[in-house]
Tab-separated table of C-alpha atoms in Angstrom:
chain	number	residue	atom	x	y	z
A	295	UNK	CA	107.192	127.604	98.491
A	296	UNK	CA	108.536	130.714	100.200
A	297	UNK	CA	106.174	133.144	101.857
A	298	UNK	CA	105.743	136.508	100.140
A	299	UNK	CA	104.362	139.831	101.340
A	300	UNK	CA	101.548	141.583	99.496
A	301	UNK	CA	102.552	144.659	97.502
A	302	UNK	CA	100.003	146.842	99.292
A	303	UNK	CA	101.234	145.796	102.745
A	304	UNK	CA	104.838	146.421	101.706
A	305	UNK	CA	103.703	149.752	100.223
A	306	UNK	CA	102.355	150.855	103.597
A	307	UNK	CA	105.659	149.989	105.266
A	308	UNK	CA	107.706	151.728	102.583
A	309	UNK	CA	105.276	154.670	102.724
A	310	UNK	CA	105.946	155.117	106.434
A	311	UNK	CA	109.682	155.150	105.692
A	312	UNK	CA	109.182	157.660	102.860
A	313	UNK	CA	107.061	159.839	105.150
A	314	UNK	CA	109.776	159.816	107.801
A	315	UNK	CA	112.436	160.650	105.198
A	316	UNK	CA	110.230	163.535	104.008
A	317	UNK	CA	109.896	164.842	107.564
A	318	UNK	CA	113.671	164.741	108.086
A	319	UNK	CA	114.214	166.522	104.747
A	320	UNK	CA	111.593	169.134	105.677
A	321	UNK	CA	113.273	169.731	109.020
A	322	UNK	CA	116.637	170.170	107.294
A	323	UNK	CA	115.172	172.716	104.867
A	324	UNK	CA	113.416	174.487	107.737
A	325	UNK	CA	116.567	174.748	109.840
A	326	UNK	CA	118.572	175.834	106.776
A	327	UNK	CA	115.964	178.535	106.048
A	328	UNK	CA	115.281	177.378	102.498
A	329	UNK	CA	111.598	176.429	102.813
A	330	UNK	CA	109.778	177.423	99.639
A	331	UNK	CA	112.813	177.495	97.352
A	332	UNK	CA	111.996	175.832	94.026
A	333	UNK	CA	115.132	173.704	93.930
A	334	UNK	CA	114.149	172.171	97.286
A	335	UNK	CA	111.005	170.724	95.682
A	336	UNK	CA	113.094	169.161	92.915
A	337	UNK	CA	115.509	167.627	95.409
A	338	UNK	CA	112.577	166.214	97.397
A	339	UNK	CA	111.076	164.811	94.191
A	340	UNK	CA	114.358	163.118	93.239
A	341	UNK	CA	114.738	161.654	96.734
A	342	UNK	CA	111.208	160.205	96.462
A	343	UNK	CA	111.928	158.652	93.060
A	344	UNK	CA	115.222	157.169	94.273
A	345	UNK	CA	113.463	155.775	97.343
A	346	UNK	CA	110.735	154.192	95.210
A	347	UNK	CA	113.364	152.585	92.957
A	348	UNK	CA	114.961	151.080	96.055
A	349	UNK	CA	111.565	149.998	97.423
A	350	UNK	CA	110.615	148.194	94.214
A	351	UNK	CA	113.968	146.417	93.984
A	352	UNK	CA	113.840	145.510	97.679
A	353	UNK	CA	110.298	144.169	97.400
A	354	UNK	CA	111.102	142.229	94.232
A	355	UNK	CA	114.413	140.747	95.358
A	356	UNK	CA	114.005	140.298	99.120
A	357	UNK	CA	110.291	140.057	99.871
A	358	UNK	CA	108.662	138.570	96.789
A	359	UNK	CA	110.979	135.803	95.647
A	360	UNK	CA	112.637	137.763	92.845
A	361	UNK	CA	109.326	138.561	91.162
A	362	UNK	CA	107.648	141.923	90.569
A	363	UNK	CA	104.647	141.830	88.306
A	364	UNK	CA	103.712	145.117	86.672
A	365	UNK	CA	100.486	145.509	88.648
A	366	UNK	CA	102.341	144.767	91.904
A	367	UNK	CA	104.880	147.475	91.094
A	368	UNK	CA	102.187	150.031	90.306
A	369	UNK	CA	100.287	149.171	93.483
A	370	UNK	CA	103.419	149.200	95.608
A	371	UNK	CA	104.481	152.587	94.254
A	372	UNK	CA	101.074	154.183	94.552
A	373	UNK	CA	100.550	153.024	98.148
A	374	UNK	CA	104.105	154.045	99.075
A	375	UNK	CA	103.635	157.560	97.711
A	376	UNK	CA	100.131	157.911	99.155
A	377	UNK	CA	101.111	156.859	102.689
A	378	UNK	CA	104.317	158.901	102.518
A	379	UNK	CA	102.326	161.885	101.257
A	380	UNK	CA	99.791	161.627	104.075
A	381	UNK	CA	102.524	161.492	106.720
A	382	UNK	CA	104.379	164.380	105.097
A	383	UNK	CA	101.159	166.401	104.812
A	384	UNK	CA	100.409	165.933	108.509
A	385	UNK	CA	103.886	167.178	109.366
A	386	UNK	CA	103.542	170.123	106.955
A	387	UNK	CA	100.257	171.081	108.584
A	388	UNK	CA	101.807	170.926	112.069
A	389	UNK	CA	104.876	172.896	110.953
A	390	UNK	CA	102.914	175.716	109.307
A	391	UNK	CA	100.019	175.796	111.775
A	392	UNK	CA	101.722	175.313	115.142
A	393	UNK	CA	105.528	175.209	115.011
A	394	UNK	CA	106.110	178.314	112.860
A	395	UNK	CA	102.916	180.031	111.656
A	396	UNK	CA	105.068	182.886	110.325
A	397	UNK	CA	106.226	180.620	107.500
A	398	UNK	CA	102.869	181.096	105.792
A	399	UNK	CA	103.407	184.859	105.582
A	400	UNK	CA	106.974	184.347	104.326
A	401	UNK	CA	105.752	182.062	101.542
A	402	UNK	CA	102.936	184.429	100.601
A	403	UNK	CA	105.333	187.364	100.343
A	404	UNK	CA	107.889	185.309	98.400
A	405	UNK	CA	105.161	184.152	96.001
A	406	UNK	CA	103.880	187.685	95.436
A	407	UNK	CA	107.386	188.998	94.795
A	408	UNK	CA	108.053	186.169	92.350
A	409	UNK	CA	104.731	186.789	90.565
A	410	UNK	CA	105.476	190.494	90.139
A	411	UNK	CA	109.022	189.731	88.997
A	412	UNK	CA	107.783	187.286	86.348
A	413	UNK	CA	104.754	189.349	85.268
A	414	UNK	CA	105.087	193.041	86.201
A	415	UNK	CA	101.681	193.798	84.647
A	416	UNK	CA	99.867	192.023	87.500
A	417	UNK	CA	100.957	194.678	89.986
A	418	UNK	CA	97.660	196.506	89.344
A	419	UNK	CA	95.748	193.400	90.435
A	420	UNK	CA	98.007	192.570	93.355
A	421	UNK	CA	95.122	192.482	95.858
A	422	UNK	CA	93.340	189.774	93.907
A	423	UNK	CA	96.580	187.846	93.395
A	424	UNK	CA	97.308	188.070	97.110
A	425	UNK	CA	93.807	186.839	97.959
A	426	UNK	CA	94.217	183.768	95.742
A	427	UNK	CA	97.742	183.179	97.010
A	428	UNK	CA	96.547	183.207	100.616
A	429	UNK	CA	93.803	180.719	99.734
A	430	UNK	CA	96.427	178.304	98.389
A	431	UNK	CA	99.177	178.960	100.919
A	432	UNK	CA	97.685	177.970	104.232
A	433	UNK	CA	98.340	174.851	106.304
A	434	UNK	CA	95.119	173.047	105.388
A	435	UNK	CA	95.321	173.726	101.655
A	436	UNK	CA	98.998	172.807	101.576
A	437	UNK	CA	98.329	169.510	103.350
A	438	UNK	CA	95.457	168.622	101.007
A	439	UNK	CA	97.456	169.577	97.917
A	440	UNK	CA	100.390	167.529	99.232
A	441	UNK	CA	98.289	164.379	99.519
A	442	UNK	CA	96.686	164.901	96.102
A	443	UNK	CA	100.056	165.608	94.477
A	444	UNK	CA	101.531	162.503	96.124
A	445	UNK	CA	98.688	160.341	94.851
A	446	UNK	CA	98.817	161.680	91.293
A	447	UNK	CA	102.600	161.796	91.142
A	448	UNK	CA	102.809	158.384	92.747
A	449	UNK	CA	100.628	156.729	90.140
A	450	UNK	CA	102.495	158.348	87.239
A	451	UNK	CA	105.935	157.516	88.619
A	452	UNK	CA	104.807	154.006	89.574
A	453	UNK	CA	103.554	153.307	86.064
A	454	UNK	CA	107.016	154.133	84.729
A	455	UNK	CA	109.138	152.476	87.420
A	456	UNK	CA	107.021	149.307	87.518
A	457	UNK	CA	107.767	148.835	83.816
A	458	UNK	CA	111.488	149.237	84.506
A	459	UNK	CA	111.723	146.968	87.572
A	460	UNK	CA	109.152	144.310	86.688
A	461	UNK	CA	110.312	140.736	86.647
A	462	UNK	CA	107.709	138.156	85.771
A	463	UNK	CA	107.826	134.669	87.299
A	464	UNK	CA	109.689	132.114	85.239
A	465	UNK	CA	107.606	129.591	83.342
A	466	UNK	CA	110.170	127.028	84.484
A	467	UNK	CA	109.727	127.534	88.237
A	468	UNK	CA	107.871	124.237	88.506
A	469	UNK	CA	104.765	125.596	90.212
A	470	UNK	CA	102.526	124.604	87.326
A	471	UNK	CA	103.563	120.980	87.849
A	472	UNK	CA	102.813	120.808	91.565
A	473	UNK	CA	99.946	118.568	92.602
A	474	UNK	CA	97.109	119.845	94.734
């Protein structure tokens, strides 16, 4: 019988890869000056989903003998997103805290402008809105929210993708007839 890798161990490996991909994407958006644009978040989200599709197919076809049980797929996806999210959050913290602390102010100002544009009536309460915005847009809060969002998003996406990519072992594989 061929040796297989556990889904959680593979998830850690794939998570490291996803974290590195996220760092490269973040650096590209930073250099391009598009940090904080809403479409950038969507592109990042789509890259993560595409990567998880590849990870599940790779695990199923190359590391697990052509089998991906539903629970393995969910576990693989969750661990992949969690580890990738932690790595990405660490980089985000370093970027906003040490590399370019001015990004925080840019995001705060962009958020306030967007809030006033969408709801002009809040302009009278702009101080309170700014206070809450600054509480949410700081390196520590962004890192924590990134990990939480990765965990929650990872479980939801994994539940869906595991159903798509699952492949149960065949009842005719002969393993039930092997002697101990």
